[in-house]
Short mmCIF file of N, CA, C and O in Angstrom, two decimals:
data_model
loop_
_atom_site.label_atom_id
_atom_site.label_comp_id
_atom_site.label_asym_id
_atom_site.label_seq_id
_atom_site.Cartn_x
_atom_site.Cartn_y
_atom_site.Cartn_z
N MET A 1 -11.97 50.54 24.75
CA MET A 1 -11.51 51.51 24.43
C MET A 1 -12.90 52.25 23.73
O MET A 1 -13.59 51.40 23.16
N PHE A 2 -12.34 53.09 22.97
CA PHE A 2 -13.20 53.68 22.34
C PHE A 2 -12.89 55.02 21.39
O PHE A 2 -12.29 55.47 21.86
N LEU A 3 -13.02 55.02 20.10
CA LEU A 3 -12.57 55.31 19.19
C LEU A 3 -13.67 56.68 18.86
O LEU A 3 -14.55 56.26 18.17
N SER A 4 -13.41 58.01 18.82
CA SER A 4 -14.36 58.65 18.05
C SER A 4 -14.30 58.89 16.63
O SER A 4 -15.36 59.50 16.68
N SER A 5 -14.13 58.13 15.96
CA SER A 5 -14.15 58.77 14.76
C SER A 5 -14.74 57.08 13.85
O SER A 5 -14.10 55.68 14.69
N HIS A 6 -15.28 57.14 13.47
CA HIS A 6 -15.99 55.86 12.31
C HIS A 6 -14.23 55.47 11.33
O HIS A 6 -14.83 54.75 10.49
N SER A 7 -13.35 56.29 10.92
CA SER A 7 -12.93 56.03 10.30
C SER A 7 -11.83 54.23 9.93
O SER A 7 -11.77 53.83 11.61
N PRO A 8 -11.70 53.71 9.02
CA PRO A 8 -11.26 52.37 8.90
C PRO A 8 -10.47 52.00 9.54
O PRO A 8 -10.17 51.06 10.75
N ALA A 9 -9.16 52.35 9.12
CA ALA A 9 -7.99 52.51 9.97
C ALA A 9 -6.91 54.08 9.52
O ALA A 9 -7.25 54.82 9.24
N LEU A 10 -6.63 54.11 10.88
CA LEU A 10 -5.61 55.35 10.77
C LEU A 10 -4.16 54.89 10.00
O LEU A 10 -3.92 54.25 9.80
N ARG A 11 -3.87 55.81 9.03
CA ARG A 11 -2.79 56.42 8.51
C ARG A 11 -1.62 57.05 9.40
O ARG A 11 -1.87 57.09 10.46
N PRO A 12 -0.51 56.08 9.43
CA PRO A 12 0.60 56.27 10.48
C PRO A 12 1.14 57.66 10.57
O PRO A 12 1.57 58.05 11.89
N GLU A 13 0.85 58.38 9.36
CA GLU A 13 1.01 59.76 10.23
C GLU A 13 -0.04 60.61 10.90
O GLU A 13 0.06 62.05 11.77
N THR A 14 -1.04 59.84 11.16
CA THR A 14 -2.59 60.72 12.05
C THR A 14 -1.52 60.15 13.81
O THR A 14 -1.03 59.45 13.91
N ALA A 15 -1.60 62.07 14.52
CA ALA A 15 -1.11 61.58 15.99
C ALA A 15 -2.84 61.17 16.68
O ALA A 15 -4.46 61.16 16.24
N VAL A 16 -2.97 60.40 17.67
CA VAL A 16 -3.60 59.75 18.90
C VAL A 16 -3.57 60.22 20.08
O VAL A 16 -2.42 60.52 20.42
N LEU A 17 -4.93 61.09 20.58
CA LEU A 17 -4.59 61.32 21.62
C LEU A 17 -5.28 60.48 22.80
O LEU A 17 -6.78 60.08 22.54
N LEU A 18 -4.68 60.05 23.64
CA LEU A 18 -5.24 59.20 24.58
C LEU A 18 -6.16 60.10 25.65
O LEU A 18 -5.10 60.84 26.18
N VAL A 19 -6.91 59.88 25.84
CA VAL A 19 -7.93 60.60 27.31
C VAL A 19 -7.60 59.43 27.98
O VAL A 19 -8.88 58.35 28.20
N MET A 20 -7.13 59.15 28.94
CA MET A 20 -7.51 58.61 30.03
C MET A 20 -8.29 58.66 31.40
O MET A 20 -8.35 59.79 31.88
N LEU A 21 -9.11 58.02 31.85
CA LEU A 21 -9.69 58.25 32.04
C LEU A 21 -9.73 57.56 33.67
O LEU A 21 -9.73 56.76 33.92
N PRO A 22 -10.03 58.26 34.98
CA PRO A 22 -9.87 57.52 36.41
C PRO A 22 -10.98 56.60 36.97
O PRO A 22 -12.02 56.45 36.21
N LEU A 23 -10.95 55.38 37.06
CA LEU A 23 -11.94 54.28 37.77
C LEU A 23 -13.39 55.62 38.29
O LEU A 23 -12.74 56.03 39.39
N VAL A 24 -14.30 54.96 38.10
CA VAL A 24 -15.28 55.39 38.73
C VAL A 24 -16.09 54.80 39.20
O VAL A 24 -16.47 53.32 38.68
N PRO A 25 -15.58 54.81 41.07
CA PRO A 25 -16.72 53.50 41.85
C PRO A 25 -18.15 53.20 41.06
O PRO A 25 -18.90 53.89 40.59
N PHE A 26 -18.20 52.00 41.00
CA PHE A 26 -19.72 51.39 40.67
C PHE A 26 -20.75 52.47 41.06
O PHE A 26 -21.13 52.48 42.19
N GLY A 27 -21.78 53.06 40.58
CA GLY A 27 -23.18 53.61 40.52
C GLY A 27 -22.85 55.20 40.83
O GLY A 27 -23.77 55.92 40.91
N GLU A 28 -21.60 55.87 40.69
CA GLU A 28 -20.74 56.92 40.54
C GLU A 28 -21.12 57.61 39.37
O GLU A 28 -21.05 56.40 38.39
N VAL A 29 -21.40 58.53 38.51
CA VAL A 29 -21.12 59.23 37.65
C VAL A 29 -19.80 60.01 37.32
O VAL A 29 -19.47 60.84 38.19
N ALA A 30 -19.26 59.95 35.89
CA ALA A 30 -18.10 60.45 36.04
C ALA A 30 -18.89 61.83 35.85
O ALA A 30 -19.18 62.60 35.59
N PRO A 31 -17.48 62.84 36.02
CA PRO A 31 -17.61 64.09 35.85
C PRO A 31 -18.03 64.75 34.36
O PRO A 31 -17.60 64.32 33.70
N ASP A 32 -18.95 65.60 34.72
CA ASP A 32 -19.12 66.23 33.71
C ASP A 32 -18.14 66.18 31.66
O ASP A 32 -18.41 66.03 30.97
N ALA A 33 -17.03 66.77 32.49
CA ALA A 33 -15.79 66.92 31.48
C ALA A 33 -14.93 65.74 31.10
O ALA A 33 -14.64 65.83 30.27
N LEU A 34 -16.14 64.92 31.73
CA LEU A 34 -15.04 63.36 30.87
C LEU A 34 -16.76 62.46 30.28
O LEU A 34 -16.13 60.99 30.25
N ASN A 35 -17.49 63.31 29.94
CA ASN A 35 -18.70 62.28 29.24
C ASN A 35 -18.25 62.00 28.30
O ASN A 35 -17.58 63.07 27.57
N ASN A 36 -18.69 61.52 27.38
CA ASN A 36 -18.39 60.90 25.75
C ASN A 36 -19.03 62.18 24.86
O ASN A 36 -18.33 62.93 24.15
N ALA A 37 -19.91 63.21 25.58
CA ALA A 37 -20.34 64.39 24.33
C ALA A 37 -18.98 65.45 24.32
O ALA A 37 -18.47 65.92 23.54
N SER A 38 -18.61 65.37 26.03
CA SER A 38 -17.36 66.61 25.80
C SER A 38 -16.34 65.79 25.03
O SER A 38 -15.58 66.84 24.33
N ILE A 39 -15.48 64.61 24.76
CA ILE A 39 -14.66 63.80 24.15
C ILE A 39 -14.84 64.01 22.54
O ILE A 39 -14.30 64.27 21.84
N LEU A 40 -16.07 64.13 22.37
CA LEU A 40 -16.44 63.67 20.57
C LEU A 40 -16.35 65.44 20.93
O LEU A 40 -15.94 65.73 19.43
N ALA A 41 -16.63 66.95 21.73
CA ALA A 41 -16.58 67.60 21.26
C ALA A 41 -15.50 68.48 20.83
O ALA A 41 -15.27 69.39 20.02
N LEU A 42 -13.97 67.66 22.05
CA LEU A 42 -13.00 68.08 21.21
C LEU A 42 -12.60 67.17 20.06
O LEU A 42 -11.34 67.87 19.53
N GLN A 43 -12.72 66.16 19.89
CA GLN A 43 -12.82 65.33 18.59
C GLN A 43 -13.08 66.54 17.15
O GLN A 43 -12.25 67.01 16.55
N ARG A 44 -14.13 67.41 17.41
CA ARG A 44 -14.58 68.15 16.88
C ARG A 44 -13.10 68.99 15.94
O ARG A 44 -13.38 69.81 15.11
N ARG A 45 -13.22 69.97 17.47
CA ARG A 45 -12.37 70.89 17.54
C ARG A 45 -11.28 70.52 16.86
O ARG A 45 -10.47 71.11 16.41
N LEU A 46 -10.53 69.68 16.81
CA LEU A 46 -9.15 69.08 16.27
C LEU A 46 -9.26 68.58 15.15
O LEU A 46 -8.40 68.15 14.60
N GLY A 47 -10.38 67.58 14.57
CA GLY A 47 -10.26 68.09 13.47
C GLY A 47 -9.88 66.33 12.91
O GLY A 47 -9.38 66.13 13.83
N PRO A 48 -9.36 66.25 11.80
CA PRO A 48 -8.76 64.92 11.21
C PRO A 48 -7.34 65.08 11.77
O PRO A 48 -6.98 64.04 11.78
N ALA A 49 -6.43 66.01 11.86
CA ALA A 49 -5.33 65.88 12.26
C ALA A 49 -4.93 64.88 13.76
O ALA A 49 -3.81 64.60 13.38
N VAL A 50 -5.93 65.12 14.44
CA VAL A 50 -5.30 63.94 15.93
C VAL A 50 -6.91 62.98 15.56
O VAL A 50 -8.42 63.41 15.67
N ARG A 51 -6.75 61.78 16.19
CA ARG A 51 -7.72 61.06 16.11
C ARG A 51 -7.69 61.35 18.13
O ARG A 51 -6.63 60.56 18.62
N VAL A 52 -9.10 60.96 18.84
CA VAL A 52 -9.56 61.09 19.86
C VAL A 52 -9.67 59.31 20.14
O VAL A 52 -10.29 58.86 20.14
N LEU A 53 -8.80 58.47 21.30
CA LEU A 53 -9.23 57.35 21.72
C LEU A 53 -9.35 57.46 23.66
O LEU A 53 -8.81 58.18 24.40
N LYS A 54 -10.70 57.27 23.79
CA LYS A 54 -10.84 57.37 25.17
C LYS A 54 -10.50 56.19 26.45
O LYS A 54 -10.70 55.02 25.17
N VAL A 55 -9.31 56.05 27.14
CA VAL A 55 -9.33 55.05 27.29
C VAL A 55 -9.72 54.91 29.24
O VAL A 55 -9.15 55.84 30.42
N ASP A 56 -10.28 53.98 29.04
CA ASP A 56 -11.20 53.85 31.26
C ASP A 56 -9.86 52.72 32.08
O ASP A 56 -9.39 51.98 31.35
N GLU A 57 -9.51 53.19 32.95
CA GLU A 57 -8.85 52.90 33.75
C GLU A 57 -9.39 51.18 34.34
O GLU A 57 -8.46 50.49 34.48
N ALA A 58 -10.99 51.70 34.31
CA ALA A 58 -11.44 50.49 34.82
C ALA A 58 -11.60 49.35 33.55
O ALA A 58 -11.32 48.16 34.03
N SER A 59 -11.53 49.41 32.68
CA SER A 59 -11.66 48.40 31.54
C SER A 59 -10.07 47.79 31.07
O SER A 59 -9.63 46.83 30.39
N HIS A 60 -9.09 48.79 31.05
CA HIS A 60 -7.33 49.04 30.87
C HIS A 60 -6.70 49.76 32.07
O HIS A 60 -5.66 50.50 31.35
N PRO A 61 -6.61 49.33 32.85
CA PRO A 61 -5.65 49.42 33.65
C PRO A 61 -4.27 49.16 33.34
O PRO A 61 -3.47 50.26 33.66
N ALA A 62 -3.92 48.42 33.15
CA ALA A 62 -2.30 48.27 32.53
C ALA A 62 -2.13 49.47 31.88
O ALA A 62 -0.81 50.01 31.76
N VAL A 63 -3.16 49.31 30.32
CA VAL A 63 -2.76 50.75 29.46
C VAL A 63 -2.56 51.92 30.30
O VAL A 63 -1.18 52.68 30.35
N VAL A 64 -3.22 52.34 30.97
CA VAL A 64 -3.41 53.71 31.80
C VAL A 64 -2.31 53.47 32.65
O VAL A 64 -1.08 54.53 32.80
N ARG A 65 -1.68 52.43 33.39
CA ARG A 65 -0.34 52.55 34.47
C ARG A 65 0.62 52.49 33.42
O ARG A 65 1.51 53.41 33.68
N SER A 66 1.00 52.12 32.04
CA SER A 66 1.95 51.93 31.46
C SER A 66 2.94 53.63 31.18
O SER A 66 3.92 53.89 30.72
N PHE A 67 1.12 54.58 30.93
CA PHE A 67 1.99 55.96 30.41
C PHE A 67 2.46 56.60 32.01
O PHE A 67 2.77 57.68 31.55
N GLY A 68 2.42 56.03 32.99
CA GLY A 68 2.83 56.85 34.46
C GLY A 68 1.91 58.04 34.61
O GLY A 68 3.23 58.39 35.15
N THR A 69 0.97 58.65 34.45
CA THR A 69 0.31 59.23 34.50
C THR A 69 0.26 59.70 36.18
O THR A 69 -0.19 58.62 37.15
N PRO A 70 0.48 61.12 36.68
CA PRO A 70 0.56 60.77 38.10
C PRO A 70 -0.83 60.85 38.96
O PRO A 70 -1.40 61.27 39.34
N ALA A 71 -1.53 61.54 37.32
CA ALA A 71 -3.49 62.04 37.80
C ALA A 71 -4.12 61.83 36.75
O ALA A 71 -3.59 62.38 36.09
N LEU A 72 -5.31 61.54 37.45
CA LEU A 72 -6.02 61.42 36.01
C LEU A 72 -7.23 62.35 36.53
O LEU A 72 -7.59 62.74 37.01
N PRO A 73 -7.68 62.91 35.52
CA PRO A 73 -8.04 62.28 33.65
C PRO A 73 -6.60 62.84 33.13
O PRO A 73 -6.00 63.83 34.18
N ALA A 74 -5.69 62.67 32.82
CA ALA A 74 -5.39 62.74 31.54
C ALA A 74 -5.14 62.58 30.56
O ALA A 74 -5.64 62.03 29.49
N CYS A 75 -4.51 63.12 29.49
CA CYS A 75 -4.72 63.02 27.93
C CYS A 75 -3.23 63.31 27.71
O CYS A 75 -2.13 63.86 27.78
N VAL A 76 -2.32 61.95 26.31
CA VAL A 76 -0.88 62.11 25.93
C VAL A 76 -1.48 61.86 24.45
O VAL A 76 -2.13 60.97 23.98
N LEU A 77 -0.78 62.89 24.07
CA LEU A 77 -1.18 62.40 22.59
C LEU A 77 -0.25 61.92 22.20
O LEU A 77 1.99 62.35 21.95
N VAL A 78 0.21 60.65 20.64
CA VAL A 78 1.17 59.97 20.70
C VAL A 78 1.23 59.81 19.30
O VAL A 78 0.16 59.66 18.77
N ARG A 79 2.21 59.37 18.50
CA ARG A 79 1.94 59.19 17.36
C ARG A 79 3.42 57.90 17.13
O ARG A 79 4.38 58.31 17.15
N GLN A 80 2.85 56.61 16.58
CA GLN A 80 3.63 55.67 15.71
C GLN A 80 4.54 55.64 17.17
O GLN A 80 5.51 55.18 17.17
N GLY A 81 3.80 55.45 18.38
CA GLY A 81 4.58 54.99 19.66
C GLY A 81 5.42 56.16 20.28
O GLY A 81 6.04 55.41 21.27
N VAL A 82 5.73 56.69 20.12
CA VAL A 82 6.51 58.19 20.46
C VAL A 82 5.55 59.61 21.45
O VAL A 82 4.72 60.21 20.23
N GLU A 83 5.71 59.72 22.25
CA GLU A 83 4.64 60.49 23.17
C GLU A 83 5.56 61.94 22.61
O GLU A 83 6.41 62.85 22.43
N LEU A 84 4.65 63.02 22.35
CA LEU A 84 4.49 64.69 21.71
C LEU A 84 3.63 65.35 22.02
O LEU A 84 4.69 66.23 22.15
N TRP A 85 3.25 64.66 23.35
CA TRP A 85 2.39 66.43 24.25
C TRP A 85 1.87 65.28 25.75
O TRP A 85 0.96 64.19 25.35
N ARG A 86 1.69 66.63 26.63
CA ARG A 86 0.99 65.46 27.50
C ARG A 86 0.17 66.45 27.96
O ARG A 86 0.95 67.67 28.28
N HIS A 87 -1.11 66.50 28.58
CA HIS A 87 -1.64 67.30 29.92
C HIS A 87 -2.57 67.04 30.74
O HIS A 87 -3.02 65.81 30.79
N GLU A 88 -2.95 66.95 31.81
CA GLU A 88 -3.30 66.85 33.13
C GLU A 88 -4.90 67.08 32.91
O GLU A 88 -4.79 68.43 32.58
N GLY A 89 -5.53 66.37 32.91
CA GLY A 89 -7.50 67.10 32.33
C GLY A 89 -7.74 66.68 31.00
O GLY A 89 -6.77 66.88 30.26
N LEU A 90 -8.95 67.41 30.66
CA LEU A 90 -9.21 67.55 29.34
C LEU A 90 -8.85 69.37 28.68
O LEU A 90 -9.29 69.36 29.58
N PRO A 91 -8.19 68.75 27.81
CA PRO A 91 -7.59 69.96 27.35
C PRO A 91 -8.86 70.98 26.31
O PRO A 91 -9.33 70.81 25.69
N GLU A 92 -9.95 71.70 27.20
CA GLU A 92 -10.48 72.46 27.19
C GLU A 92 -10.38 73.63 26.61
O GLU A 92 -11.31 74.43 25.71
N ASP A 93 -9.73 75.12 26.93
CA ASP A 93 -9.39 75.98 26.30
C ASP A 93 -8.71 76.21 25.49
O ASP A 93 -8.03 75.49 24.83
N GLU A 94 -8.76 77.35 24.40
CA GLU A 94 -8.09 77.50 23.13
C GLU A 94 -6.78 77.35 23.07
O GLU A 94 -5.99 76.84 22.35
N SER A 95 -6.49 77.77 24.21
CA SER A 95 -4.48 77.70 24.16
C SER A 95 -4.25 76.05 24.66
O SER A 95 -3.01 76.03 23.41
N SER A 96 -5.10 75.10 24.89
CA SER A 96 -4.54 74.19 25.49
C SER A 96 -4.85 73.17 23.87
O SER A 96 -4.20 72.73 23.43
N VAL A 97 -5.63 73.51 23.56
CA VAL A 97 -5.82 72.82 22.18
C VAL A 97 -4.84 73.45 20.96
O VAL A 97 -4.85 72.39 20.16
N ASN A 98 -5.07 74.80 20.82
CA ASN A 98 -4.07 74.56 19.78
C ASN A 98 -2.31 74.42 20.25
O ASN A 98 -1.80 73.87 19.03
N THR A 99 -2.49 74.59 21.47
CA THR A 99 -0.82 73.33 22.36
C THR A 99 -0.90 71.98 21.38
O THR A 99 -0.03 71.96 20.64
N LEU A 100 -2.21 71.78 21.73
CA LEU A 100 -1.81 70.40 21.28
C LEU A 100 -1.84 69.95 19.68
O LEU A 100 -1.36 69.27 19.13
N LEU A 101 -2.72 71.19 18.87
CA LEU A 101 -2.65 70.57 17.55
C LEU A 101 -1.15 71.15 16.58
O LEU A 101 -0.15 70.42 16.30
N GLN A 102 -0.37 72.08 17.58
CA GLN A 102 1.29 72.14 17.31
C GLN A 102 2.08 71.28 17.69
O GLN A 102 2.82 70.76 16.70
N ALA A 103 1.69 69.87 18.28
CA ALA A 103 2.28 69.21 19.09
C ALA A 103 2.14 67.90 17.84
O ALA A 103 3.06 67.24 17.53
N ALA A 104 1.08 68.09 17.43
CA ALA A 104 0.26 66.90 16.46
C ALA A 104 0.69 67.10 15.27
O ALA A 104 1.26 66.25 14.19
N ARG A 105 0.93 68.57 14.75
CA ARG A 105 1.94 68.52 13.75
C ARG A 105 3.44 68.84 13.92
O ARG A 105 4.07 68.67 12.52
N ALA A 106 4.18 68.42 14.93
CA ALA A 106 5.82 68.77 14.71
C ALA A 106 5.89 67.03 14.12
O ALA A 106 5.30 66.67 14.73
N GLN A 107 6.79 67.01 13.91
CA GLN A 107 7.51 65.84 13.66
C GLN A 107 8.12 64.82 15.30
O GLN A 107 9.10 66.61 15.65
N PRO A 108 7.81 64.23 15.32
CA PRO A 108 8.52 63.03 16.77
C PRO A 108 10.18 63.16 16.73
O PRO A 108 10.40 62.97 15.64
N GLN A 109 10.26 63.40 17.53
CA GLN A 109 11.51 63.57 17.97
C GLN A 109 12.41 62.08 18.24
O GLN A 109 11.72 61.31 18.99
N ALA A 110 13.49 61.77 17.98
CA ALA A 110 14.39 60.17 17.43
C ALA A 110 14.62 59.75 19.11
O ALA A 110 14.92 60.74 19.56
N ARG A 111 14.39 58.69 19.44
CA ARG A 111 14.93 58.31 20.66
C ARG A 111 16.27 57.91 20.55
O ARG A 111 16.44 56.90 20.17
#
């Protein structure tokens, strides 16, 4: 997994955006939207409110499967184990980023 920030530990109130990436067959290159530069750019847009964590299906298939995402790439925003938001693909447009930030600021609903 790849944490796009070098902070030593996350505070409990920090929301984490899991960017789940599909398995890319050996020798193939992931689409541009999925490269580390794109993910780091998203982290800069989100600021300290959200930490972005890249989860590769090839390295962590059980983690990716546990979220039951029907299509990859997908993003799932969680805080303390509670899902706050889900999006197919990388949220690149302003509307998606704003919705993600609003979800990160919301209080998780008790289950």
